[in-house]
Amino acid sequence: RTGDLSARTGMTYSNEELSQIGKAFDEMADTLHERQKSIDSALETLQEQSVTDSLTRLNNRRFLYEILPREIVRAKRSGTTIGVIMLDLDDFKRINDTHGHEAGDMALRWVGITLRKAVRGSDVVCRYGGEEFCVALPDASPEIAQSKAEEIRLALEQLNFQYCGRALMITASFGVATYP
């Protein structure tokens, strides 16, 4: 009655009619319990997919729109700061046009890996869309956010990205903001 799918009759099964009903109830409860576990797993997978960029495995814009307002409220409440870095890969269309979309996809994955390596575990890295990325830095002053942007810029510039034996340069344009 309460939705507890682990409830069972506890009956010993025999050929008696009531025992058969109890057995059928227990089997039905087992089936429903397994089905519920499958549904819960599917919902967890869908939630993960809804906030993750499938190409880079970074968080996506939707996740950013969920987390950033909460982080701003947290910073306001605790009297701390939050830094935000937006970056847009320079001339990314050239990579796709010259080398193909597979090269562009690989470049985006490399950028994602580079960004993940450059930040703390508490920071949030998102693929904002296309060739745009966003990094949210809780508890980062304007100076720290600016310094982190420069660190990322240098890491991307020094990235030794090769596609079909040809080196591809990746540079980006940055914007940095902090709250408050």
PDB file of N, CA, C and O in Angstrom, residues 55 92 95-110 161-164 168:
ATOM      1  N   LEU A  55      29.978  15.611 -26.802  1.00  0.00           N
ATOM      2  CA  LEU A  55      31.262  15.607 -27.503  1.00  0.00           C
ATOM      3  C   LEU A  55      32.446  15.747 -26.553  1.00  0.00           C
ATOM      4  O   LEU A  55      33.382  14.958 -26.594  1.00  0.00           O
ATOM      5  N   PHE A  92      37.888  29.105 -35.436  1.00  0.00           N
ATOM      6  CA  PHE A  92      37.568  27.679 -35.343  1.00  0.00           C
ATOM      7  C   PHE A  92      36.972  27.161 -36.659  1.00  0.00           C
ATOM      8  O   PHE A  92      37.220  26.028 -37.057  1.00  0.00           O
ATOM      9  N   ILE A  95      39.444  25.552 -38.948  1.00  0.00           N
ATOM     10  CA  ILE A  95      39.821  24.154 -38.675  1.00  0.00           C
ATOM     11  C   ILE A  95      38.820  23.218 -39.338  1.00  0.00           C
ATOM     12  O   ILE A  95      39.206  22.268 -40.029  1.00  0.00           O
ATOM     13  N   ASN A  96      37.536  23.491 -39.145  1.00  0.00           N
ATOM     14  CA  ASN A  96      36.499  22.651 -39.763  1.00  0.00           C
ATOM     15  C   ASN A  96      36.565  22.702 -41.289  1.00  0.00           C
ATOM     16  O   ASN A  96      36.472  21.667 -41.959  1.00  0.00           O
ATOM     17  N   ASP A  97      36.714  23.901 -41.830  1.00  0.00           N
ATOM     18  CA  ASP A  97      36.718  24.058 -43.286  1.00  0.00           C
ATOM     19  C   ASP A  97      37.956  23.448 -43.922  1.00  0.00           C
ATOM     20  O   ASP A  97      37.887  22.866 -45.007  1.00  0.00           O
ATOM     21  N   THR A  98      39.100  23.571 -43.279  1.00  0.00           N
ATOM     22  CA  THR A  98      40.364  23.099 -43.850  1.00  0.00           C
ATOM     23  C   THR A  98      40.585  21.609 -43.614  1.00  0.00           C
ATOM     24  O   THR A  98      41.032  20.891 -44.507  1.00  0.00           O
ATOM     25  N   HIS A  99      40.284  21.151 -42.414  1.00  0.00           N
ATOM     26  CA  HIS A  99      40.633  19.779 -42.026  1.00  0.00           C
ATOM     27  C   HIS A  99      39.427  18.865 -41.833  1.00  0.00           C
ATOM     28  O   HIS A  99      39.599  17.665 -41.617  1.00  0.00           O
ATOM     29  N   GLY A 100      38.228  19.424 -41.842  1.00  0.00           N
ATOM     30  CA  GLY A 100      37.018  18.623 -41.665  1.00  0.00           C
ATOM     31  C   GLY A 100      36.501  18.666 -40.235  1.00  0.00           C
ATOM     32  O   GLY A 100      37.203  19.059 -39.306  1.00  0.00           O
ATOM     33  N   HIS A 101      35.253  18.242 -40.096  1.00  0.00           N
ATOM     34  CA  HIS A 101      34.591  18.315 -38.791  1.00  0.00           C
ATOM     35  C   HIS A 101      35.186  17.346 -37.782  1.00  0.00           C
ATOM     36  O   HIS A 101      35.132  17.591 -36.575  1.00  0.00           O
ATOM     37  N   GLU A 102      35.762  16.256 -38.251  1.00  0.00           N
ATOM     38  CA  GLU A 102      36.417  15.330 -37.315  1.00  0.00           C
ATOM     39  C   GLU A 102      37.576  16.032 -36.609  1.00  0.00           C
ATOM     40  O   GLU A 102      37.761  15.884 -35.400  1.00  0.00           O
ATOM     41  N   ALA A 103      38.330  16.819 -37.345  1.00  0.00           N
ATOM     42  CA  ALA A 103      39.432  17.579 -36.745  1.00  0.00           C
ATOM     43  C   ALA A 103      38.878  18.610 -35.766  1.00  0.00           C
ATOM     44  O   ALA A 103      39.423  18.801 -34.675  1.00  0.00           O
ATOM     45  N   GLY A 104      37.788  19.261 -36.145  1.00  0.00           N
ATOM     46  CA  GLY A 104      37.154  20.235 -35.252  1.00  0.00           C
ATOM     47  C   GLY A 104      36.662  19.581 -33.973  1.00  0.00           C
ATOM     48  O   GLY A 104      36.849  20.126 -32.874  1.00  0.00           O
ATOM     49  N   ASP A 105      36.047  18.410 -34.103  1.00  0.00           N
ATOM     50  CA  ASP A 105      35.574  17.684 -32.915  1.00  0.00           C
ATOM     51  C   ASP A 105      36.738  17.309 -32.008  1.00  0.00           C
ATOM     52  O   ASP A 105      36.659  17.443 -30.784  1.00  0.00           O
ATOM     53  N   MET A 106      37.825  16.837 -32.610  1.00  0.00           N
ATOM     54  CA  MET A 106      39.004  16.488 -31.811  1.00  0.00           C
ATOM     55  C   MET A 106      39.563  17.723 -31.108  1.00  0.00           C
ATOM     56  O   MET A 106      39.943  17.654 -29.936  1.00  0.00           O
ATOM     57  N   ALA A 107      39.586  18.836 -31.796  1.00  0.00           N
ATOM     58  CA  ALA A 107      40.091  20.080 -31.191  1.00  0.00           C
ATOM     59  C   ALA A 107      39.225  20.472 -29.995  1.00  0.00           C
ATOM     60  O   ALA A 107      39.747  20.852 -28.943  1.00  0.00           O
ATOM     61  N   LEU A 108      37.919  20.359 -30.136  1.00  0.00           N
ATOM     62  CA  LEU A 108      37.022  20.697 -29.028  1.00  0.00           C
ATOM     63  C   LEU A 108      37.250  19.770 -27.831  1.00  0.00           C
ATOM     64  O   LEU A 108      37.238  20.215 -26.672  1.00  0.00           O
ATOM     65  N   ARG A 109      37.474  18.481 -28.108  1.00  0.00           N
ATOM     66  CA  ARG A 109      37.755  17.547 -27.012  1.00  0.00           C
ATOM     67  C   ARG A 109      39.070  17.904 -26.318  1.00  0.00           C
ATOM     68  O   ARG A 109      39.168  17.870 -25.089  1.00  0.00           O
ATOM     69  N   TRP A 110      40.088  18.259 -27.094  1.00  0.00           N
ATOM     70  CA  TRP A 110      41.386  18.649 -26.519  1.00  0.00           C
ATOM     71  C   TRP A 110      41.234  19.905 -25.665  1.00  0.00           C
ATOM     72  O   TRP A 110      41.828  20.014 -24.599  1.00  0.00           O
ATOM     73  N   PHE A 161      48.484  20.057 -30.534  1.00  0.00           N
ATOM     74  CA  PHE A 161      47.380  19.328 -31.131  1.00  0.00           C
ATOM     75  C   PHE A 161      47.744  18.942 -32.560  1.00  0.00           C
ATOM     76  O   PHE A 161      48.039  19.794 -33.380  1.00  0.00           O
ATOM     77  N   GLN A 162      47.737  17.658 -32.830  1.00  0.00           N
ATOM     78  CA  GLN A 162      48.073  17.137 -34.160  1.00  0.00           C
ATOM     79  C   GLN A 162      46.849  16.448 -34.759  1.00  0.00           C
ATOM     80  O   GLN A 162      46.151  15.705 -34.069  1.00  0.00           O
ATOM     81  N   TYR A 163      46.631  16.690 -36.037  1.00  0.00           N
ATOM     82  CA  TYR A 163      45.580  15.980 -36.759  1.00  0.00           C
ATOM     83  C   TYR A 163      46.161  15.533 -38.097  1.00  0.00           C
ATOM     84  O   TYR A 163      46.624  16.367 -38.878  1.00  0.00           O
ATOM     85  N   CYS A 164      46.176  14.236 -38.328  1.00  0.00           N
ATOM     86  CA  CYS A 164      46.731  13.650 -39.554  1.00  0.00           C
ATOM     87  C   CYS A 164      48.156  14.145 -39.795  1.00  0.00           C
ATOM     88  O   CYS A 164      48.531  14.509 -40.919  1.00  0.00           O
ATOM     89  N   LEU A 168      47.954  21.797 -35.420  1.00  0.00           N
ATOM     90  CA  LEU A 168      46.897  22.803 -35.491  1.00  0.00           C
ATOM     91  C   LEU A 168      47.028  23.732 -34.296  1.00  0.00           C
ATOM     92  O   LEU A 168      47.120  23.276 -33.157  1.00  0.00           O
TER      93      LEU A 168
END
